[in-house]
Amino acid sequence: MTEEVKLMKGNEAIAHAAVRCGADGYFGYPITPQSEIMETLMELKPWETTGMVVLQAESEVAAINMVYGGAGTGKAVMTSSSSPGVSLKQEGISYIAGAELPCLIVNVMRGGPGLGTIQPSQADYFQAVKGGGHGDYRLITLAPASVQEMADFVALGFDLAFKYCNPAMILADGIIGQMMEKVVLPPFRPRRTEEEIRTQMPWAVQGKTAGRKRNVITSLELEPAKMEENNIRFQTKYKEIEKAEVRYEEIGCEDADYLIIAFGSMARICQKTIEMARAEGLKIGLLRPITLWPFPTDIISSYADKVKGMISVELNAGQMVEDVRLAVNGRVKVEHFGRLGGIVPTPDEVLDAIKQKLL
Amino acid sequence: MDINEIIKPENLVYDKPRLMNDNPMHYCPGCSHGVIHKLIAEVIDEMGMEEKTIGIAPVGCAVFAYNYIDIDWEEAAHGRAPAIATAIKRLNPEKMVFTYQGDGDLAAIGTAETIHACNRGENIVIVFVNNAIYGMTGGQMAPTTLEGMVTATCPYGRDVELNGYPLKISNLVAQLDGTCYVTRQSVHTAAAVKKAKKALRQAFENSMNKKGASLVEFVSTCNSGWKMSPDAANKWMEEHMFAKYPLGDLKNV
Amino acid sequence: MKQEIIIAGFGGQGVLSMGKILAYSGLMENKEVSWMPSYGPEQRGGTANVTVILSDERISSPVLNAFDIAIILNQPSLEKFESKVKPGGILIYDGYGIHQAPARKDIQVYRIDAMDTANEMKNGKAFNMIVLGGLLKIAPMVSLENVLKGLKKSLPERHHKLIPMNEQAILKGMEIIKKL
């Protein structure tokens, strides 16, 4: 049977993919530009088909804590929001990371700070990859650059979250959320049965059955020596993730004199910049980090001796550029170009910036 | 008579509930929490629900409730227990789910979660221990602190002009269509303990009968925070707390 | 073959839905498509635009600096997008919404009096389909058959009875568009 090609928004693709990948629950609160996620789920009524629970919470704070609660019972649960709402979720995300629970968080970024604007932005990069909430923790951060990836990263995000008992985030933006493209939705896979949860997630809070010790989901440990042990365990896990889960895409890098580093919608725009540059005889390549954490440090580092310059193009004032600079450690010039506050640069604007800053 | 004769089963007049474990409690002598824990452990056991019960512990003195009652627990962020309980119950409808919260947790930082979980009619039990003070952090003013009552952050007594009025959150919750049972109990006398246990049992049964949200408030003492002996604290509670927070059912449908 | 199109006008004129139908029609022809709206709180009355790309190859940027075709339905949009039509490209405008005609000589300019025609047809809702008809006459990037299929895909079932009316409007648009 051929897969059916659909046309839909990135936000809608997330909702469809969530139902299809066997998610057990979604808890959210409306905010532009991502409200279509919950709207689509409510229209799909998955509680009548797969049994997935969908609930509109009273706030983003309540929603992320619902995710904490559900994840603690071993269920595949998720939430979504946009920048101001994701700020509200930070406390909960820190608790989820501290309790080592798997879950999926979607951030369809808009411009900030504060209430900011509803237009697209990538200014939550720091928040996503450097922590966001309190304490030493990391979020597995996936940056989709197409509607297809919005759909595909739901299952990938859940899989990574459960593999490492760690929260995963899809860090998208208003462009990817609102644009429509062709998408092949992932095949249906069933939700885990109670039995599967019991065997695969022995830590899950399911009611203490005879013969096992009680399960407690908590991030609290008042004994500093034990709390340090917990932290060392987290860091060991993060190292493992950094080793095994880096994902990126290279476009026209092999012969490039200059390298653009860009993620998400900005990477799409830069693809056109590259086409335009190559038509002018300029050999520019694009390296697109798909995982923002773990960051593709090694591959970027490997280009430091091959290219004459790099530019990190972002919808922010210069966030990812810091990680690019750390990767190349001074061996090559690294510039930044970005537009702020919801303005999206056009492909030619990026090319002009490259000419100005690098050539 | 030596000790072995005394501890013969036929001489047993009181037994620790099976679901209370042997971990030494961190609660102050005279605190109400221990008795309330015991009642919950007894009710769960008597209902035969040990394998189906999930408790949500708060931030506050009862943060370590999960160390004492031998069931599965999730520890909540401050005030968020009703949101956590909501998701657990929705995703696992056959489980018996309750939160255990203090006045600061439930009626200050977690007011929104309390109101909305109750208003949605979640089939959960909220156990609310109201001792009119923040015990864990060293005796600061709570939303339920009485007018004129001295705490670390109202050292000259709660002044309503500055701090507003004691919050009767149970009365508020009783107004909501989503609640089926809202009651105020205490555990300062044997008779009160007996009544309180019945109230808890009803609340837990309601949750399994899908009747909506039940809230059982325990008007309690904090003799350490109140800086009184346990006995004096009980007397002070009867005189002052019961006047503001009278015992009995606020709603039972 | 690639068509990079901007449709711009007031919110409520059916700008986004016209783009959507075009995108669905492209989908019916197995083309690569992207539909990128300007989104905002202005449901009615504010400005709205949508970038639609139909292509035989993978689409890189959904955000463009220049367009093969601009469909302009009000004056502010003309001021914003006239300069962004590629040399030799096409600009189609509705005469009702534009009081100062496009000035460029290096592009092909077409006028379609879709608002007046919709009023004559006593069907204001036909407006955007008349414009779409005009576009397809000038640049037949998708077949009428596939537009009708696309309509069926993009409209909720309860509105399928409106498809014959839409077809009529498209045909009318094909008739009335004229080159300047």
mmCIF file with all atom_site columns, C-alpha atoms in Angstrom, chain A residues 95 220 222, chain B residues 26-27 31 33 37 56-68 75-81 100-106 109 129 131 133-140 222:
data_model
loop_
_atom_site.group_PDB
_atom_site.id
_atom_site.type_symbol
_atom_site.label_atom_id
_atom_site.label_alt_id
_atom_site.label_comp_id
_atom_site.label_asym_id
_atom_site.label_entity_id
_atom_site.label_seq_id
_atom_site.pdbx_PDB_ins_code
_atom_site.Cartn_x
_atom_site.Cartn_y
_atom_site.Cartn_z
_atom_site.occupancy
_atom_site.B_iso_or_equiv
_atom_site.pdbx_formal_charge
_atom_site.auth_seq_id
_atom_site.auth_comp_id
_atom_site.auth_asym_id
_atom_site.auth_atom_id
_atom_site.pdbx_PDB_model_num
ATOM 1  C CA . TYR A 1 95  ? 11.614 18.485 38.097 1.00 0.00 ? 95  TYR A CA 1
ATOM 2  C CA . LEU A 1 220 ? 14.316 15.500 46.205 1.00 0.00 ? 220 LEU A CA 1
ATOM 3  C CA . LEU A 1 222 ? 18.372 16.181 51.181 1.00 0.00 ? 222 LEU A CA 1
ATOM 4  C CA . HIS B 2 26  ? 10.598 13.508 60.954 1.00 0.00 ? 26  HIS B CA 1
ATOM 5  C CA . TYR B 2 27  ? 7.417  15.111 62.270 1.00 0.00 ? 27  TYR B CA 1
ATOM 6  C CA . CYS B 2 31  ? 2.048  17.038 65.138 1.00 0.00 ? 31  CYS B CA 1
ATOM 7  C CA . HIS B 2 33  ? 0.460  14.574 60.353 1.00 0.00 ? 33  HIS B CA 1
ATOM 8  C CA . HIS B 2 37  ? -0.948 9.337  57.757 1.00 0.00 ? 37  HIS B CA 1
ATOM 9  C CA . ILE B 2 56  ? 1.061  12.616 45.554 1.00 0.00 ? 56  ILE B CA 1
ATOM 10 C CA . ALA B 2 57  ? 3.244  14.227 48.206 1.00 0.00 ? 57  ALA B CA 1
ATOM 11 C CA . PRO B 2 58  ? 3.453  18.019 48.489 1.00 0.00 ? 58  PRO B CA 1
ATOM 12 C CA . VAL B 2 59  ? 6.169  20.513 49.241 1.00 0.00 ? 59  VAL B CA 1
ATOM 13 C CA . GLY B 2 60  ? 5.930  21.326 52.903 1.00 0.00 ? 60  GLY B CA 1
ATOM 14 C CA . CYS B 2 61  ? 6.174  19.265 56.073 1.00 0.00 ? 61  CYS B CA 1
ATOM 15 C CA . ALA B 2 62  ? 4.551  16.266 54.392 1.00 0.00 ? 62  ALA B CA 1
ATOM 16 C CA . VAL B 2 63  ? 7.120  16.240 51.576 1.00 0.00 ? 63  VAL B CA 1
ATOM 17 C CA . PHE B 2 64  ? 8.393  12.932 52.956 1.00 0.00 ? 64  PHE B CA 1
ATOM 18 C CA . ALA B 2 65  ? 4.961  11.321 53.275 1.00 0.00 ? 65  ALA B CA 1
ATOM 19 C CA . TYR B 2 66  ? 6.336  8.857  50.717 1.00 0.00 ? 66  TYR B CA 1
ATOM 20 C CA . ASN B 2 67  ? 8.817  7.612  53.290 1.00 0.00 ? 67  ASN B CA 1
ATOM 21 C CA . TYR B 2 68  ? 6.099  6.473  55.682 1.00 0.00 ? 68  TYR B CA 1
ATOM 22 C CA . GLU B 2 75  ? 6.518  13.903 44.795 1.00 0.00 ? 75  GLU B CA 1
ATOM 23 C CA . ALA B 2 76  ? 5.042  17.139 43.402 1.00 0.00 ? 76  ALA B CA 1
ATOM 24 C CA . ALA B 2 77  ? 6.456  20.598 42.813 1.00 0.00 ? 77  ALA B CA 1
ATOM 25 C CA . HIS B 2 78  ? 5.076  23.132 45.286 1.00 0.00 ? 78  HIS B CA 1
ATOM 26 C CA . GLY B 2 79  ? 1.319  23.463 44.812 1.00 0.00 ? 79  GLY B CA 1
ATOM 27 C CA . ARG B 2 80  ? 1.030  21.299 41.693 1.00 0.00 ? 80  ARG B CA 1
ATOM 28 C CA . ALA B 2 81  ? -0.218 18.067 43.254 1.00 0.00 ? 81  ALA B CA 1
ATOM 29 C CA . TYR B 2 100 ? -1.710 15.177 50.482 1.00 0.00 ? 100 TYR B CA 1
ATOM 30 C CA . GLN B 2 101 ? -1.167 18.913 50.846 1.00 0.00 ? 101 GLN B CA 1
ATOM 31 C CA . GLY B 2 102 ? -0.676 21.650 53.398 1.00 0.00 ? 102 GLY B CA 1
ATOM 32 C CA . ASP B 2 103 ? -2.216 25.100 53.515 1.00 0.00 ? 103 ASP B CA 1
ATOM 33 C CA . GLY B 2 104 ? 0.629  26.933 51.783 1.00 0.00 ? 104 GLY B CA 1
ATOM 34 C CA . ASP B 2 105 ? 0.870  24.299 49.072 1.00 0.00 ? 105 ASP B CA 1
ATOM 35 C CA . LEU B 2 106 ? -2.861 23.981 48.412 1.00 0.00 ? 106 LEU B CA 1
ATOM 36 C CA . ILE B 2 109 ? 0.936  28.714 45.451 1.00 0.00 ? 109 ILE B CA 1
ATOM 37 C CA . VAL B 2 129 ? -3.869 19.651 56.326 1.00 0.00 ? 129 VAL B CA 1
ATOM 38 C CA . ASN B 2 131 ? -2.368 24.253 60.473 1.00 0.00 ? 131 ASN B CA 1
ATOM 39 C CA . ILE B 2 133 ? 1.303  28.212 59.167 1.00 0.00 ? 133 ILE B CA 1
ATOM 40 C CA . TYR B 2 134 ? 4.263  27.208 56.983 1.00 0.00 ? 134 TYR B CA 1
ATOM 41 C CA . GLY B 2 135 ? 5.808  24.534 59.174 1.00 0.00 ? 135 GLY B CA 1
ATOM 42 C CA . MET B 2 136 ? 8.636  23.224 56.995 1.00 0.00 ? 136 MET B CA 1
ATOM 43 C CA . THR B 2 137 ? 10.241 26.592 56.284 1.00 0.00 ? 137 THR B CA 1
ATOM 44 C CA . GLY B 2 138 ? 10.118 27.680 59.905 1.00 0.00 ? 138 GLY B CA 1
ATOM 45 C CA . GLY B 2 139 ? 6.733  29.121 60.733 1.00 0.00 ? 139 GLY B CA 1
ATOM 46 C CA . GLN B 2 140 ? 5.855  31.826 58.215 1.00 0.00 ? 140 GLN B CA 1
ATOM 47 C CA . CYS B 2 222 ? 1.625  23.031 64.494 1.00 0.00 ? 222 CYS B CA 1
#
